[in-house]
CSV table of C-alpha atoms in Angstrom, one decimal:
chain,number,residue,atom,x,y,z
K,1,MET,CA,-16.2,67.0,-84.3
K,2,ARG,CA,-16.0,66.6,-80.6
K,3,HIS,CA,-17.9,64.9,-77.8
K,4,PHE,CA,-20.6,67.1,-76.3
K,5,GLY,CA,-20.1,69.4,-79.3
K,6,HIS,CA,-23.9,69.4,-79.6
K,7,ILE,CA,-24.4,71.4,-76.4
K,8,SER,CA,-23.7,75.1,-76.3
K,9,PRO,CA,-20.2,76.5,-75.5
K,10,SER,CA,-21.5,78.2,-72.4
K,11,VAL,CA,-22.9,75.0,-71.0
K,12,ARG,CA,-19.7,73.2,-71.8
K,13,LYS,CA,-17.7,75.8,-70.0
K,14,ASP,CA,-19.8,75.2,-66.8
K,15,LEU,CA,-19.4,71.5,-67.1
K,16,PHE,CA,-15.8,70.9,-68.0
K,17,HIS,CA,-12.5,71.6,-66.3
K,18,GLN,CA,-10.9,70.5,-69.6
K,19,GLU,CA,-13.2,70.4,-72.6
K,20,PRO,CA,-13.2,67.4,-75.0
K,21,ALA,CA,-10.7,67.9,-77.9
K,22,GLU,CA,-11.8,68.3,-81.5
K,23,PHE,CA,-10.9,65.5,-83.9
K,24,THR,CA,-11.5,64.5,-87.5
K,25,LEU,CA,-11.0,61.4,-89.6
K,26,ALA,CA,-7.4,62.7,-90.2
K,27,SER,CA,-6.6,62.6,-86.5
K,28,PRO,CA,-4.1,59.9,-85.2
K,29,ALA,CA,-5.6,56.4,-85.0
K,30,GLY,CA,-5.0,56.4,-81.2
K,31,THR,CA,-7.1,59.5,-80.8
K,32,LEU,CA,-9.9,58.1,-82.9
K,33,ALA,CA,-9.9,54.7,-81.1
K,34,ALA,CA,-10.3,56.5,-77.8
K,35,ALA,CA,-13.0,58.8,-79.1
K,36,LEU,CA,-15.3,56.2,-80.7
K,37,GLY,CA,-17.6,56.4,-77.7
K,38,ALA,CA,-21.1,55.0,-78.3
K,39,THR,CA,-21.0,53.5,-81.8
K,40,LEU,CA,-24.5,53.5,-83.1
K,41,TYR,CA,-25.5,50.7,-85.4
K,42,SER,CA,-28.1,51.2,-88.2
K,43,PRO,CA,-29.4,48.9,-90.9
K,44,ALA,CA,-27.9,49.9,-94.3
K,45,THR,CA,-31.4,49.6,-95.8
K,46,ARG,CA,-33.0,52.6,-94.1
K,47,PRO,CA,-34.5,54.8,-96.8
K,48,HIS,CA,-33.5,58.1,-95.2
K,49,LEU,CA,-30.2,57.0,-93.9
K,50,ALA,CA,-28.3,60.3,-94.8
K,51,ALA,CA,-30.9,62.3,-92.9
K,52,ASP,CA,-30.7,59.9,-90.0
K,53,ILE,CA,-26.9,60.3,-89.8
K,54,ARG,CA,-27.2,64.1,-89.8
K,55,LYS,CA,-29.8,64.0,-87.1
K,56,GLN,CA,-27.8,61.7,-84.9
K,57,ALA,CA,-24.7,63.8,-85.4
K,58,ALA,CA,-26.7,66.8,-84.1
K,59,ARG,CA,-27.6,64.8,-81.0
K,60,GLY,CA,-24.0,63.9,-80.1
K,61,VAL,CA,-23.2,60.7,-82.0
K,62,VAL,CA,-19.6,60.6,-83.2
K,63,SER,CA,-19.4,57.1,-84.7
K,64,MET,CA,-21.9,54.9,-86.6
K,65,VAL,CA,-21.9,51.5,-88.3
K,66,LEU,CA,-24.1,51.0,-91.3
K,67,CYS,CA,-24.8,47.3,-91.3
K,68,LEU,CA,-25.1,45.0,-94.3
K,69,GLU,CA,-24.7,41.9,-92.1
K,70,ASP,CA,-26.9,40.5,-89.3
K,71,SER,CA,-29.3,43.5,-89.0
K,72,ILE,CA,-30.7,42.9,-92.5
K,73,SER,CA,-32.1,39.9,-94.4
K,74,ASP,CA,-30.0,37.9,-96.8
K,75,ALA,CA,-32.4,38.9,-99.5
K,76,ASP,CA,-31.8,42.7,-98.8
K,77,VAL,CA,-28.1,42.8,-99.2
K,78,VAL,CA,-28.1,44.0,-102.8
K,79,ASP,CA,-30.7,46.7,-102.0
K,80,GLY,CA,-28.6,47.7,-98.9
K,81,GLU,CA,-25.5,48.2,-101.0
K,82,GLU,CA,-27.3,50.3,-103.6
K,83,ASN,CA,-28.9,52.3,-100.8
K,84,LEU,CA,-25.5,53.0,-99.2
K,85,VAL,CA,-24.2,54.3,-102.5
K,86,ARG,CA,-27.1,56.7,-102.8
K,87,GLN,CA,-27.0,57.8,-99.2
K,88,PHE,CA,-23.2,58.5,-99.3
K,89,ALA,CA,-23.7,60.6,-102.4
K,90,ASP,CA,-26.3,62.6,-100.5
K,91,LEU,CA,-24.0,63.1,-97.6
K,92,ASP,CA,-21.2,64.2,-99.9
K,93,GLU,CA,-23.4,67.1,-101.1
K,94,ASP,CA,-22.7,68.7,-97.6
K,95,GLY,CA,-19.3,69.7,-98.9
K,96,PRO,CA,-17.3,71.4,-96.1
K,97,ASP,CA,-20.0,70.4,-93.6
K,98,ALA,CA,-19.0,66.8,-94.1
K,99,ALA,CA,-16.4,67.4,-91.3
K,100,GLU,CA,-19.3,67.4,-88.9
K,101,LEU,CA,-20.4,63.9,-89.9
K,102,PRO,CA,-19.8,61.0,-87.5
K,103,LEU,CA,-17.1,58.5,-88.2
K,104,LEU,CA,-18.9,56.2,-90.6
K,105,PHE,CA,-18.1,52.5,-90.9
K,106,ILE,CA,-19.8,49.8,-93.1
K,107,ARG,CA,-20.3,46.3,-91.7
K,108,VAL,CA,-19.8,43.9,-94.6
K,109,ARG,CA,-20.4,40.2,-95.0
K,110,THR,CA,-17.5,39.2,-97.3
K,111,PRO,CA,-14.1,40.6,-98.2
K,112,GLU,CA,-15.2,41.1,-101.8
K,113,GLN,CA,-17.8,43.7,-100.8
K,114,ILE,CA,-15.0,46.0,-99.5
K,115,GLY,CA,-13.3,46.8,-102.8
K,116,ASP,CA,-16.6,46.8,-104.6
K,117,LEU,CA,-18.2,49.3,-102.3
K,118,VAL,CA,-15.2,51.6,-102.3
K,119,ARG,CA,-15.2,51.7,-106.1
K,120,ARG,CA,-19.0,52.3,-106.3
K,121,LEU,CA,-18.9,55.0,-103.6
K,122,GLY,CA,-16.7,57.1,-105.9
K,123,ARG,CA,-15.9,60.6,-104.5
K,124,SER,CA,-18.1,60.1,-101.5
K,125,VAL,CA,-15.8,57.5,-100.1
K,126,ARG,CA,-13.9,60.3,-98.5
K,127,ASN,CA,-16.7,60.3,-95.8
K,128,LEU,CA,-16.0,56.6,-95.0
K,129,ALA,CA,-13.9,55.8,-92.0
K,130,GLY,CA,-13.7,52.1,-92.7
K,131,PHE,CA,-15.3,48.7,-92.4
K,132,VAL,CA,-16.5,46.4,-89.6
K,133,LEU,CA,-15.4,42.8,-90.2
K,134,PRO,CA,-17.7,40.1,-88.8
K,135,LYS,CA,-16.9,36.7,-87.3
K,136,PHE,CA,-13.2,37.6,-87.2
K,137,THR,CA,-10.6,34.8,-86.9
K,138,GLU,CA,-7.2,34.3,-88.4
K,139,SER,CA,-8.5,32.2,-91.3
K,140,ARG,CA,-11.3,34.6,-92.1
K,141,GLY,CA,-9.6,37.9,-91.1
K,142,THR,CA,-6.6,37.9,-93.4
K,143,ALA,CA,-8.7,38.2,-96.5
K,144,PHE,CA,-10.8,41.0,-94.9
K,145,LEU,CA,-7.8,43.0,-93.9
K,146,ASP,CA,-6.0,42.5,-97.2
K,147,ALA,CA,-9.2,43.8,-98.9
K,148,VAL,CA,-9.2,46.9,-96.7
K,149,ALA,CA,-5.5,47.6,-97.6
K,150,ASP,CA,-6.1,47.0,-101.3
K,151,ALA,CA,-9.2,49.2,-101.4
K,152,GLN,CA,-7.3,52.0,-99.6
K,153,ALA,CA,-4.5,51.9,-102.1
K,154,ALA,CA,-6.8,51.5,-105.2
K,155,ALA,CA,-8.9,54.6,-104.1
K,156,GLY,CA,-5.8,56.7,-103.2
K,157,LEU,CA,-7.2,57.2,-99.7
K,158,PRO,CA,-4.9,58.5,-96.9
K,159,ARG,CA,-6.5,56.0,-94.5
K,160,LEU,CA,-9.2,53.3,-94.3
K,161,TYR,CA,-9.7,51.6,-91.0
K,162,ALA,CA,-11.0,48.2,-90.0
K,163,MET,CA,-12.8,47.1,-86.8
K,164,PRO,CA,-12.8,43.3,-86.5
K,165,VAL,CA,-15.7,41.8,-84.5
K,166,LEU,CA,-14.7,39.0,-82.2
K,167,GLU,CA,-17.8,36.8,-82.0
K,168,SER,CA,-16.9,33.4,-83.5
K,169,PRO,CA,-17.7,30.1,-81.8
K,170,GLU,CA,-14.0,29.2,-81.9
K,171,LEU,CA,-13.3,32.1,-79.7
K,172,LEU,CA,-16.0,31.1,-77.2
K,173,HIS,CA,-15.3,27.4,-77.0
K,174,LEU,CA,-12.7,26.6,-74.4
K,175,GLU,CA,-10.8,24.0,-76.3
K,176,THR,CA,-10.1,26.3,-79.3
K,177,ARG,CA,-9.9,29.7,-77.5
K,178,VAL,CA,-6.2,29.9,-76.9
K,179,GLU,CA,-5.2,29.2,-80.4
K,180,THR,CA,-8.0,31.4,-81.8
K,181,LEU,CA,-6.8,34.3,-79.8
K,182,ALA,CA,-3.2,33.7,-80.8
K,183,GLY,CA,-4.3,33.7,-84.4
K,184,ILE,CA,-6.3,36.8,-84.1
K,185,SER,CA,-3.4,38.5,-82.4
K,186,ARG,CA,-1.0,37.5,-85.3
K,187,THR,CA,-3.5,38.8,-87.9
K,188,VAL,CA,-4.3,42.1,-86.4
K,189,ASN,CA,-0.6,42.8,-85.6
K,190,ARG,CA,0.3,42.2,-89.2
K,191,HIS,CA,-2.2,44.9,-90.2
K,192,ARG,CA,-1.8,47.2,-87.2
K,193,GLU,CA,-1.9,50.3,-89.3
K,194,HIS,CA,-5.5,49.5,-90.4
K,195,VAL,CA,-7.0,48.1,-87.2
K,196,LEU,CA,-8.6,50.9,-85.3
K,197,ALA,CA,-10.3,48.9,-82.6
K,198,LEU,CA,-11.6,45.4,-81.8
K,199,ARG,CA,-15.3,44.9,-81.1
K,200,LEU,CA,-17.0,42.2,-79.0
K,201,GLY,CA,-20.0,40.3,-80.4
K,202,VAL,CA,-21.6,39.2,-77.1
K,203,THR,CA,-24.9,38.5,-78.7
K,204,ASP,CA,-23.3,35.8,-80.8
K,205,PHE,CA,-21.5,34.4,-77.7
K,206,CYS,CA,-24.8,34.0,-75.9
K,207,SER,CA,-26.4,32.5,-79.1
K,208,ALA,CA,-23.9,29.6,-79.1
K,209,TYR,CA,-25.4,28.4,-75.8
K,210,GLY,CA,-29.0,29.5,-76.3
K,211,LEU,CA,-28.6,32.3,-73.7
K,212,ARG,CA,-29.9,35.8,-73.5
K,213,ARG,CA,-29.2,38.1,-70.6
K,214,THR,CA,-32.1,40.0,-69.0
K,215,PRO,CA,-32.2,43.8,-68.5
K,216,ASP,CA,-31.4,43.0,-64.8
K,217,MET,CA,-28.0,41.5,-65.7
K,218,THR,CA,-24.9,42.8,-67.4
K,219,ALA,CA,-22.6,40.8,-69.7
K,220,TYR,CA,-20.4,40.2,-66.7
K,221,ASP,CA,-23.1,38.3,-64.9
K,222,VAL,CA,-23.1,35.7,-67.6
K,223,GLN,CA,-20.0,33.9,-66.6
K,224,ILE,CA,-19.3,32.2,-69.9
K,225,VAL,CA,-19.3,35.6,-71.6
K,226,ALA,CA,-17.3,37.3,-68.8
K,227,GLY,CA,-14.6,34.6,-69.2
K,228,VAL,CA,-14.2,35.4,-72.9
K,229,ILE,CA,-14.1,39.1,-72.3
K,230,ALA,CA,-11.3,38.6,-69.8
K,231,ASP,CA,-9.3,36.5,-72.1
K,232,VAL,CA,-9.7,38.9,-75.0
K,233,VAL,CA,-8.4,41.8,-72.9
K,234,ASN,CA,-5.6,39.6,-71.5
K,235,VAL,CA,-4.3,38.8,-75.0
K,236,LEU,CA,-5.3,41.8,-77.1
K,237,SER,CA,-5.5,44.9,-74.9
K,238,ARG,CA,-2.3,44.9,-72.9
K,239,ALA,CA,-1.0,48.3,-71.7
K,240,ASP,CA,2.6,47.5,-72.9
K,241,GLY,CA,2.2,49.1,-76.3
K,242,THR,CA,1.1,45.9,-78.0
K,243,GLY,CA,-2.6,46.2,-77.2
K,244,PHE,CA,-5.6,47.4,-79.1
K,245,THR,CA,-8.7,49.3,-78.0
K,246,VAL,CA,-11.4,46.8,-77.3
K,247,THR,CA,-15.0,48.2,-77.2
K,248,GLY,CA,-17.8,47.2,-74.9
K,249,PRO,CA,-20.7,44.8,-75.9
K,250,VAL,CA,-24.1,45.9,-77.1
K,251,TRP,CA,-26.9,46.6,-74.6
K,252,GLU,CA,-30.0,45.1,-76.2
K,253,TYR,CA,-32.8,46.8,-74.2
K,254,PHE,CA,-34.6,50.1,-74.6
K,255,ARG,CA,-38.1,49.5,-73.3
K,256,SER,CA,-39.4,48.7,-69.9
K,257,GLN,CA,-39.5,45.0,-69.0
K,258,GLN,CA,-41.0,43.3,-66.0
K,259,ARG,CA,-38.4,43.4,-63.3
K,260,LEU,CA,-37.2,40.5,-61.1
K,261,PHE,CA,-34.6,42.5,-59.2
K,262,LYS,CA,-34.4,46.0,-57.6
K,263,PRO,CA,-33.2,48.9,-59.7
K,264,GLN,CA,-29.4,49.2,-59.6
K,265,LEU,CA,-29.3,53.0,-59.7
K,266,ARG,CA,-28.8,54.8,-56.4
K,267,ARG,CA,-31.2,57.6,-55.4
K,268,SER,CA,-28.7,59.9,-53.7
K,269,PRO,CA,-27.0,61.5,-56.8
K,270,PHE,CA,-30.4,62.3,-58.3
K,271,LEU,CA,-31.8,63.7,-55.1
K,272,GLU,CA,-28.8,66.0,-54.7
K,273,GLU,CA,-29.4,67.4,-58.2
K,274,GLY,CA,-33.1,67.6,-57.8
K,275,VAL,CA,-33.8,65.4,-60.9
K,276,GLU,CA,-35.2,62.3,-59.4
K,277,GLU,CA,-37.6,62.1,-62.3
K,278,LEU,CA,-34.5,61.5,-64.5
K,279,ARG,CA,-33.7,58.4,-62.4
K,280,THR,CA,-37.2,57.2,-62.8
K,281,ALA,CA,-37.1,57.6,-66.6
K,282,LEU,CA,-33.7,55.7,-66.8
K,283,ILE,CA,-35.2,52.8,-64.7
K,284,GLU,CA,-38.3,52.7,-66.8
K,285,HIS,CA,-36.3,52.3,-70.0
K,286,ASP,CA,-34.0,49.7,-68.4
K,287,LEU,CA,-31.0,52.0,-68.6
K,288,ASP,CA,-29.9,51.4,-65.0
K,289,GLY,CA,-28.5,48.1,-66.2
K,290,LEU,CA,-26.8,49.8,-69.1
K,291,LEU,CA,-25.1,52.3,-66.7
K,292,ARG,CA,-23.8,49.5,-64.5
K,293,GLU,CA,-22.5,47.6,-67.5
K,294,ILE,CA,-20.7,50.7,-68.8
K,295,GLU,CA,-18.9,51.0,-65.5
K,296,LEU,CA,-18.0,47.3,-65.6
K,297,ASP,CA,-16.7,47.7,-69.2
K,298,ARG,CA,-14.2,50.3,-68.1
K,299,ALA,CA,-13.2,48.4,-65.0
K,300,ASN,CA,-12.5,45.4,-67.2
K,301,GLY,CA,-10.4,47.3,-69.7
K,302,LEU,CA,-13.0,48.2,-72.4
K,303,LEU,CA,-13.6,51.6,-73.9
K,304,GLY,CA,-16.6,52.7,-75.9
K,305,LYS,CA,-19.7,50.6,-76.6
K,306,THR,CA,-21.8,49.2,-79.4
K,307,CYS,CA,-25.3,50.8,-79.3
K,308,ILE,CA,-28.5,49.8,-81.1
K,309,HIS,CA,-30.7,52.7,-79.9
K,310,PRO,CA,-30.0,56.5,-79.7
K,311,ALA,CA,-31.2,56.5,-76.1
K,312,HIS,CA,-28.0,54.7,-75.1
K,313,VAL,CA,-25.6,57.3,-76.6
K,314,THR,CA,-25.7,60.0,-74.0
K,315,PRO,CA,-25.3,57.7,-71.0
K,316,VAL,CA,-22.3,56.1,-72.5
K,317,HIS,CA,-20.7,59.5,-73.2
K,318,ALA,CA,-21.6,60.9,-69.8
K,319,LEU,CA,-19.9,58.0,-68.0
K,320,SER,CA,-16.9,58.3,-70.3
K,321,VAL,CA,-16.0,61.8,-69.1
K,322,VAL,CA,-13.0,61.8,-66.7
K,323,SER,CA,-13.8,63.0,-63.2
K,324,HIS,CA,-11.8,65.8,-61.7
K,325,GLU,CA,-10.5,63.3,-59.1
K,326,GLU,CA,-9.3,60.8,-61.7
K,327,PHE,CA,-7.6,63.6,-63.7
K,328,SER,CA,-5.9,64.9,-60.6
K,329,ASP,CA,-4.5,61.5,-59.8
K,330,ALA,CA,-3.4,60.9,-63.3
K,331,GLN,CA,-1.6,64.2,-63.5
K,332,ASP,CA,0.2,63.6,-60.2
K,333,ILE,CA,1.3,60.1,-61.3
K,334,LEU,CA,2.7,61.3,-64.7
K,335,ARG,CA,4.6,64.4,-63.4
K,336,PRO,CA,8.2,64.2,-64.9
K,337,GLU,CA,9.8,64.5,-61.5
K,338,ARG,CA,8.0,61.3,-60.5
K,339,GLY,CA,9.7,59.2,-63.2
K,340,GLY,CA,11.7,57.2,-60.7
K,341,GLY,CA,8.6,55.9,-59.0
K,342,GLY,CA,7.4,56.2,-55.4
K,343,VAL,CA,4.2,56.4,-53.5
K,344,LEU,CA,2.1,59.6,-52.8
K,345,ARG,CA,-1.2,60.4,-51.2
K,346,SER,CA,-3.8,61.6,-53.7
K,347,ALA,CA,-4.8,65.3,-53.8
K,348,TYR,CA,-8.2,64.2,-52.7
K,349,THR,CA,-6.5,62.5,-49.7
K,350,ASN,CA,-8.5,59.3,-50.1
K,351,LYS,CA,-6.2,56.9,-51.8
K,352,MET,CA,-2.6,55.9,-52.5
K,353,ASN,CA,-1.1,56.6,-55.9
K,354,GLU,CA,1.8,54.3,-56.6
K,355,VAL,CA,3.7,55.9,-59.5
K,356,LYS,CA,5.0,52.9,-61.4
K,357,PRO,CA,2.1,50.4,-61.1
K,358,HIS,CA,-0.5,53.2,-61.8
K,359,ARG,CA,1.3,54.8,-64.7
K,360,ALA,CA,-0.5,52.7,-67.4
K,361,TRP,CA,-3.8,53.6,-65.9
K,362,ALA,CA,-2.9,57.2,-65.8
K,363,GLU,CA,-1.8,57.3,-69.4
K,364,ARG,CA,-5.2,55.6,-70.5
K,365,THR,CA,-7.0,58.1,-68.3
K,366,MET,CA,-5.3,61.0,-70.1
K,367,ARG,CA,-6.3,59.6,-73.5
K,368,ARG,CA,-9.9,59.4,-72.3
K,369,ALA,CA,-9.6,62.9,-70.9
K,370,GLU,CA,-8.5,64.2,-74.3
K,371,ALA,CA,-11.5,62.5,-76.1
K,372,PHE,CA,-14.3,63.1,-73.5
K,373,GLY,CA,-13.0,65.9,-71.4
K,374,VAL,CA,-12.6,66.4,-67.6
K,375,ALA,CA,-15.5,67.4,-65.5
K,376,ARG,CA,-15.3,70.3,-63.1
K,377,GLU,CA,-14.7,69.3,-59.5
K,378,GLU,CA,-18.4,69.8,-58.5
K,379,VAL,CA,-19.8,68.3,-61.7
K,380,GLY,CA,-21.0,64.6,-61.7
K,381,PHE,CA,-22.5,62.1,-64.0
K,382,VAL,CA,-26.1,63.4,-63.4
K,383,ASP,CA,-25.1,66.9,-64.6
K,384,LEU,CA,-23.4,65.6,-67.7
K,385,LEU,CA,-26.3,63.3,-68.5
K,386,THR,CA,-28.9,66.0,-68.0
K,387,ALA,CA,-27.0,68.4,-70.2
K,388,GLY,CA,-26.7,65.9,-73.0
K,389,LEU,CA,-30.4,64.9,-72.8
K,390,GLN,CA,-31.7,68.5,-72.9
K,391,VAL,CA,-30.5,69.2,-76.4
């Protein structure tokens, strides 16, 4: 699979200076973590789940979470498990075409579900990338990660990943945050080979204080949430080789709401492309707030995003593509002859590139370029978004 693989090769050629690379479940963990993109959540109880997965893959989705936790009723868990077994068997009938499936994860409630589901899935477990682990702390997380490792060994799988969700009150509350983060760090580092990425449960953070952000506001406008995100990145996503990929929080809105503030999406890029009606459609579906939050995610060290509606996928991926200017700067910074450091003017002659301080940024940019591609010099976000939406 690859990002923007759902659009034609001729269109990709016009859009990309460097096309997104292909990847599979067998690709290195670092590649997969960078390529998660918009991870689409779906309740595990959907009766036509296999067909839904195929349809979303054809629309550009490369990672999905099939949820047995908060998205379904307590009374539906058994039915959800049985449905997953049936739907994975259906997907397994694709045979060689299974390589085109998204990376599939199951969000469980308890550690015991992990081994049980792997056993019940049988041969079709080969289409499972791993598990999403809720309410992750040191005390809860060890049992979950041990269960992932045991299930992988018992099934003889080459890999089975985990994505812990950081959403517990202990992480949010100031008096317990430092020790909770330290405990999470100890736990995920002990199981580093299984931890693909860390996910943020911002809805649970807001719930602890009876809050809910409006479509006019991003997670970073809710200061108590922004503080937790900053601390998570500080401890768990350092660029010194010890960090993990941390993904962006969910955007909850997909229908027009009554607005209090002006739209946050500038007119000029859409006027230049002659697609102002696209800007109008994005605003009507409250996606201008999503676009701003995606940009703030990346500025704050997050990559990828939890999504609960297919309409959110293409904007996330379009804004994840590396611009030609970013790529040019990263290339210049990482040239072997610049290993000793120094300062240089960017090829676009609009900024300073300082080799040593900007090296970690450049390395991250190159990983994103591999996953999402590099746009041609004249290609912008509007072009990428329009191409993705036309399929």
